[in-house]
Coordinates of C-alpha atoms and ligand atoms in Angstrom, one line a residue:
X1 CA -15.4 4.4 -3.3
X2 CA -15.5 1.3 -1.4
X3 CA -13.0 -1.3 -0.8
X4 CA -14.5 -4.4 -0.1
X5 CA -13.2 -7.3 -2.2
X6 CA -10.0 -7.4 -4.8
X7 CA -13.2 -8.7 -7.4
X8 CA -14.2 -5.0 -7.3
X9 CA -10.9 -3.2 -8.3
X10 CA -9.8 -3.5 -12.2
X11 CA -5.6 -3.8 -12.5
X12 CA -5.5 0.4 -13.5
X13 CA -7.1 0.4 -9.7
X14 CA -5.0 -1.5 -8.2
X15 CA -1.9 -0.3 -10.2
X16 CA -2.6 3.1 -9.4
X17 CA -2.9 2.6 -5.4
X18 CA 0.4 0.5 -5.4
X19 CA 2.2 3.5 -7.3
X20 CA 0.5 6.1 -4.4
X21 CA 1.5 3.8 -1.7
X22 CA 5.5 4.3 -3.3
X23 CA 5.0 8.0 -2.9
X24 CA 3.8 7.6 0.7
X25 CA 6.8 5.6 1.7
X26 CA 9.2 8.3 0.3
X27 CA 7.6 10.6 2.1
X28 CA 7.1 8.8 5.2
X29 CA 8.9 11.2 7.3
X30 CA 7.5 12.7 10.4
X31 CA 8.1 16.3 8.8
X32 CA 6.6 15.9 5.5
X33 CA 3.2 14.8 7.2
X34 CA 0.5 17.2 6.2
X35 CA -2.3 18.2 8.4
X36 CA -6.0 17.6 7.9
X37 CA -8.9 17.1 10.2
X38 CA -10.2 14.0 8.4
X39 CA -11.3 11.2 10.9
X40 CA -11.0 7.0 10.2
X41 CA -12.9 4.9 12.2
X42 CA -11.5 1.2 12.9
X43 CA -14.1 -0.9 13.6
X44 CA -13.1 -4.3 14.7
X45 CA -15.5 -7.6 16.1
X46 CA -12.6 -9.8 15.4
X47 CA -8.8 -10.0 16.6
X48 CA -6.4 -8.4 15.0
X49 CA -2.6 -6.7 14.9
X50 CA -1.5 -5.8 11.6
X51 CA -4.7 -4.5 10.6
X52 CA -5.9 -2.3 12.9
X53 CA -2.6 -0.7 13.9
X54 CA -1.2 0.0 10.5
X55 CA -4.3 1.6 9.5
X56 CA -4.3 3.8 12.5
X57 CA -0.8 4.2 12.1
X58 CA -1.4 5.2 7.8
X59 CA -4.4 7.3 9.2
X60 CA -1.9 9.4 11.5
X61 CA 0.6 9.3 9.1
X62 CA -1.1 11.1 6.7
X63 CA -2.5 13.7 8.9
X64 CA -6.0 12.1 9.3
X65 CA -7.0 10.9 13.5
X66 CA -9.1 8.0 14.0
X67 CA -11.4 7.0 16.4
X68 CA -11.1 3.1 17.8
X69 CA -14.1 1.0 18.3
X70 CA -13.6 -2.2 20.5
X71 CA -16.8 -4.8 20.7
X72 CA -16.2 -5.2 24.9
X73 CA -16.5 -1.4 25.9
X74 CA -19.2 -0.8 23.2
X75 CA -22.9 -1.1 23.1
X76 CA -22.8 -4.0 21.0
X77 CA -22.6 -6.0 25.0
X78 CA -26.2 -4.1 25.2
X79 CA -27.8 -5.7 22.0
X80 CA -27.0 -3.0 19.5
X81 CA -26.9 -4.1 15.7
X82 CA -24.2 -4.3 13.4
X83 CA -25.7 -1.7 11.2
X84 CA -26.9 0.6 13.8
X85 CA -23.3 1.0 15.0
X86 CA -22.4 1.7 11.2
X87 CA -24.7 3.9 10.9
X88 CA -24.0 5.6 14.2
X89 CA -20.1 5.6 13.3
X90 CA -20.6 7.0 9.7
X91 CA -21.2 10.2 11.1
X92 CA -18.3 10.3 13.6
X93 CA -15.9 9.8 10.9
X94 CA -15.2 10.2 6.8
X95 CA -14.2 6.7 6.4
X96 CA -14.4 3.3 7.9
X97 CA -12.0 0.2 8.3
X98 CA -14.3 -3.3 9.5
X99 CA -13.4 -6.5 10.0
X100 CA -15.8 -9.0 11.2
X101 CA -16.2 -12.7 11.4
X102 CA -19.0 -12.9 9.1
X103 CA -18.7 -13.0 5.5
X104 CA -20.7 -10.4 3.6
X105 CA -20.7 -7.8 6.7
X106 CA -18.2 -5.5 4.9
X107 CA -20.4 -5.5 2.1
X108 CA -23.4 -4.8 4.4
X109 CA -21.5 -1.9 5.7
X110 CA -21.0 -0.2 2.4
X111 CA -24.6 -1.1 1.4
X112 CA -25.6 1.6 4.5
X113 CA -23.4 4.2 4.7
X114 CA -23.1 7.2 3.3
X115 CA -19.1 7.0 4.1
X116 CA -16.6 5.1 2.1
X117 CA -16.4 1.4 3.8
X118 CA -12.8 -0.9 3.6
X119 CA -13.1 -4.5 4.4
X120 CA -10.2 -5.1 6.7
X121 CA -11.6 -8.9 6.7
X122 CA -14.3 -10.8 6.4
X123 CA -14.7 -14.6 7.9
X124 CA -13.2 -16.5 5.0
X125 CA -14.2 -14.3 2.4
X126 CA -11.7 -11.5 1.5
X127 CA -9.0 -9.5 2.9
X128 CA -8.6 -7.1 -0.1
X129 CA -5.8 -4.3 1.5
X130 CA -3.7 -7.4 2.5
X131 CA -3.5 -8.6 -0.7
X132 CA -2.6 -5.0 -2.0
X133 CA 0.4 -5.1 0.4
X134 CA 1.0 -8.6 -1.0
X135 CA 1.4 -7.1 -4.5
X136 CA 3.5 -4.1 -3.5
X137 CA 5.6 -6.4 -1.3
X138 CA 6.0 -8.7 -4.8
X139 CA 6.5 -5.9 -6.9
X140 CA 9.4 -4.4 -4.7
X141 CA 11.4 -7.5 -4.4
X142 CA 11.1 -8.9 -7.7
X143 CA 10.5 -6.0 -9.9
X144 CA 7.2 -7.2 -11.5
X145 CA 4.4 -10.0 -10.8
X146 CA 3.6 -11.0 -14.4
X147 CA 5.3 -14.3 -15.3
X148 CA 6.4 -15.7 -11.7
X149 CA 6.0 -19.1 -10.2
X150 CA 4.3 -17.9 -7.0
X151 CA 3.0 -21.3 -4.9
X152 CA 0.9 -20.4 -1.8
X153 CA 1.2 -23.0 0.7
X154 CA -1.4 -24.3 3.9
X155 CA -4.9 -23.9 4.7
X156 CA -6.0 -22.6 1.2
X157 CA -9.5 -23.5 2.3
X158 CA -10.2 -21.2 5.3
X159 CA -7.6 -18.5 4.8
X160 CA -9.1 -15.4 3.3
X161 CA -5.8 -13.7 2.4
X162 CA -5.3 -16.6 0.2
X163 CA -8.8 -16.5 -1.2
X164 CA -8.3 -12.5 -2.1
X165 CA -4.3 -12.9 -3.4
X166 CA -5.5 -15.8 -5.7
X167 CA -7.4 -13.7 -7.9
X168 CA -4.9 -10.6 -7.7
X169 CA -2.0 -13.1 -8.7
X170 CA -4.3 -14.4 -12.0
X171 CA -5.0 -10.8 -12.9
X172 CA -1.4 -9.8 -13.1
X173 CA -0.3 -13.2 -14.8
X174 CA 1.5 -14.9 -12.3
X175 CA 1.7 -18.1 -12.5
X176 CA 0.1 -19.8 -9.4
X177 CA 0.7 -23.3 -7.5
X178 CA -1.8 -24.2 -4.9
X179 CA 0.3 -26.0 -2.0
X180 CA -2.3 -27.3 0.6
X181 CA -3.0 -30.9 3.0
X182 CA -5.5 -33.1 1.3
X183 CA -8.9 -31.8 2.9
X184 CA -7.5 -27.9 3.0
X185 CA -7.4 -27.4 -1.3
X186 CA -9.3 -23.8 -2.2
X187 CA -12.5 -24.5 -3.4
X188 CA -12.8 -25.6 -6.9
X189 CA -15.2 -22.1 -7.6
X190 CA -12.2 -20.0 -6.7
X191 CA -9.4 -22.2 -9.2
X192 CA -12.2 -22.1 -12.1
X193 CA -13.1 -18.7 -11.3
X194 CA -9.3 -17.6 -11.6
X195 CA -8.1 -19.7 -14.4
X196 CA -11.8 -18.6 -16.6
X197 CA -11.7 -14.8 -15.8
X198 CA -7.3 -14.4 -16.6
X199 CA -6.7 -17.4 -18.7
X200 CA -4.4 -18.2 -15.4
X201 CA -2.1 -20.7 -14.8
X202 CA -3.4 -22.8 -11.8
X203 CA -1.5 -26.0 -10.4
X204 CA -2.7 -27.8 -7.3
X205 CA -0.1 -29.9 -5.3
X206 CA -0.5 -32.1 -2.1
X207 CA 3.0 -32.6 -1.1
X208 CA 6.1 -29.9 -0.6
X209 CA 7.9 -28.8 -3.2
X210 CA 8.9 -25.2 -3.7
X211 CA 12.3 -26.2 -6.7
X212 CA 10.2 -23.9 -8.8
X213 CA 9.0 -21.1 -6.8
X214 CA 10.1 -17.5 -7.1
X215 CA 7.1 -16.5 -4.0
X216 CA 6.7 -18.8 -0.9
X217 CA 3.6 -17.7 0.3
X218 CA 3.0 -18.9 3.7
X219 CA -0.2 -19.2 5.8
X220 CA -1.1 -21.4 9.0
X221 CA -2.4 -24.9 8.7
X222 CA -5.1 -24.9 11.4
X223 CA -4.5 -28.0 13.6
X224 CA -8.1 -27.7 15.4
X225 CA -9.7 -28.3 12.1
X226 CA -8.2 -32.1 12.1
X227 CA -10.3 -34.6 14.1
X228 CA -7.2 -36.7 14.4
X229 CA -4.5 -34.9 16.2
X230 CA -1.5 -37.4 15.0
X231 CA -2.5 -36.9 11.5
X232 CA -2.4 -32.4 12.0
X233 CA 0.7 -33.4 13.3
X234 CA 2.2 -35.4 10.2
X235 CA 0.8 -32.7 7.9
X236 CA 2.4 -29.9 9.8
X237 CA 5.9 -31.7 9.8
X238 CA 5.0 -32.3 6.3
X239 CA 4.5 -28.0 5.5
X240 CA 6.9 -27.3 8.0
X241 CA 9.6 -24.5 6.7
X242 CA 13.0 -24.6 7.6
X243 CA 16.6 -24.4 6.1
X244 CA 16.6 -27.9 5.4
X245 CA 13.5 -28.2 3.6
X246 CA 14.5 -25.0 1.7
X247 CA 17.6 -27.1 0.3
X248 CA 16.6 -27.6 -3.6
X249 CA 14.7 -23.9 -3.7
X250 CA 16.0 -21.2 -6.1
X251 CA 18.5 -18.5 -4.2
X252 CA 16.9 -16.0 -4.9
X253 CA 13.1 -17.2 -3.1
X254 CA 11.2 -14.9 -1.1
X255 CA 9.1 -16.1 1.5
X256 CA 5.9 -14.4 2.6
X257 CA 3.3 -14.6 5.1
X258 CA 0.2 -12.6 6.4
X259 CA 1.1 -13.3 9.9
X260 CA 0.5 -14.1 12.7
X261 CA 2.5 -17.2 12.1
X262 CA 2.5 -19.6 14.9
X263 CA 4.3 -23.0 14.4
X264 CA 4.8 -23.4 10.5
X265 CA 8.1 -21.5 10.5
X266 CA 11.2 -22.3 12.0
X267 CA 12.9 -19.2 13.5
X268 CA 15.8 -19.6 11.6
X269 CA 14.0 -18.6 9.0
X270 CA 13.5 -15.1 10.5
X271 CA 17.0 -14.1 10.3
X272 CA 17.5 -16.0 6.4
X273 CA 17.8 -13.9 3.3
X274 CA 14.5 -15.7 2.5
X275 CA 12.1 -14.0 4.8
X276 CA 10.1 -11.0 4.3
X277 CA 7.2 -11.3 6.2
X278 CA 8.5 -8.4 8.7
X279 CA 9.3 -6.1 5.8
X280 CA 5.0 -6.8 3.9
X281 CA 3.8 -6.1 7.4
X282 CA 6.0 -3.3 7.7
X283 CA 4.5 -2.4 4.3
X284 CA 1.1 -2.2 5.2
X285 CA 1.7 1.4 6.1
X286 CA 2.5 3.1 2.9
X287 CA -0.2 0.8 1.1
X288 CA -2.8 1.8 3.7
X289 CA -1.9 5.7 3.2
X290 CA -2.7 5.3 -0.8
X291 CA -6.1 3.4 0.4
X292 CA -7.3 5.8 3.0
X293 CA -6.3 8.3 0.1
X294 CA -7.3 6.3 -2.7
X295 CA -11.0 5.5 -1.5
X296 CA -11.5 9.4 -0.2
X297 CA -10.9 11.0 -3.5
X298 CA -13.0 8.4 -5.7
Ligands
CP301 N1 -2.5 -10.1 8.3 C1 -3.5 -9.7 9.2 O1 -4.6 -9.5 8.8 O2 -3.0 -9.7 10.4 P1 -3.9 -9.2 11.7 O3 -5.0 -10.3 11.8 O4 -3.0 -9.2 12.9 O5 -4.6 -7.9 11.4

């Protein structure tokens, strides 16, 4: 199978991978690790940390090697095409990881190769194994996802880990709050979408408040997307997170983020019983075993 957007995986899915990835954290021991000479293939025109290395990391983990494709040394500087280096790398490996700044591309992938294709990001559009490691980060710390207040806060409209977690959150009944700067809301398709396919519960807010929230969920508000600098500036102060602007939350709040954060956080924050945006990334591992796994026996 493929694994390019969280609109193609039913809850069993995405149930069952979550349940595989807590087997491959019990038994992510350097001993335990079986052998296998299965290859992934990371394949990556955009930027990225978390992404790439924990799904080279899952791949050697679980006995697979992977091969590393980077845009500068590669013949894409001689003109190649997108889909002649897919279908050049099909055949190097057994499955492939992409992330590109187009939407759709991941989806164009799958469409031509005969290996199983995960979207590890595309543009705007969807980031479907970060939002499993949202789910399985949820699911550890609060014990289920039905029923809480979960309120995802900052650029809703750009950010694609917000555009896949959205739609995750409705089908598992959380109950969602939409925390954004005027001119950064989701789209209205997504919230209608959402609310129409899981009967969810939706709220959209302009100004902070998180008294209700169970799940921060943080992402960057983009200054360059302001034209006027002063007012990025009063909107960032205004989504800022920090201990005093925590006063009023419940004890017992978790605060998430994709990462890379860059000013939206104090660092305080880091060290607080609120944060676990170390810990999700750290999960990525575990939840990337069960998809390497996942999409190579389906
Ligand atoms: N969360 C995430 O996708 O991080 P990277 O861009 O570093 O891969």
């Amino acid at each position: 199978m493929d694994l390019i957007s969280i609109r193609d995986v039913d809850k069993k899915t995405i149930e069952e991978i979550l349940d595989l990835a807590e087997k491959k954290e019990k038994v992510l021991k350097p001993h335990d690790l079986k052998k296998t000479n299965r290859v992934l293939a990371t394949l990556f025109f955009e930027p990225s940390t978390r992404t790439k290395l924990s799904f080279q990391t899952a791949a050697v983990r679980d006995g697979l090697d992977y091969i590393d494709f980077l845009t500068e040394t590669s013949s894409v500087k001689k003109g190649e095409s997108f889909i002649d280096t897919i279908k050049t790398v099909m055949g190097y490996s057994d499955v492939l990881v992409v992330r590109h700044p187009k939407e759709g591309s991941a989806r164009l992938a799958a469409a031509v190769s005969d290996k199983p294709v995960v979207n590890g990001g595309d543009g705007g559009n969807q980031h479907p194994t970060q939002t499993l490691i949202d789910l399985y980060t949820i699911r550890k710390y609060k014990g289920k996802i039905a029923g809480l207040n979960v309120t995802l806060m900052g650029d809703l409209k750009h950010a694609r880990t917000m555009h896949s977690l959205v739609y995750a959150l409705g089908m598992f009944g959380a109950h969602v709050t939409l925390m954004s700067p005027k001119g950064l809301e989701m789209s209205k398709e997504t919230v209608e979408e959402v609310k129409k396919k899981f009967n969810a519960k939706v709220e959209v807010k302009t100004e902070f408040d998180v008294s209700n929230a169970d799940v921060l969920y943080v992402c960057r508000i983009q200054a360059e997307r302001f034209a006027d600098p002063l007012e990025a500036k009063r909107v960032q102060e205004q989504f800022y997170i920090s201990m005093d602007n925590l006063k009023g939350a419940k004890n017992d709040l978790i605060i998430m983020h994709p990462l890379p954060k860059v000013n939206e956080i104090a660092p305080e924050i880091d060290n607080s019983k609120y944060a676990k945006y170390f810990e999700q990334a750290h999960n990525g591992v575990p939840v990337r075993m069960a998809v390497i796994d996942y999409v190579l026996s389906h």
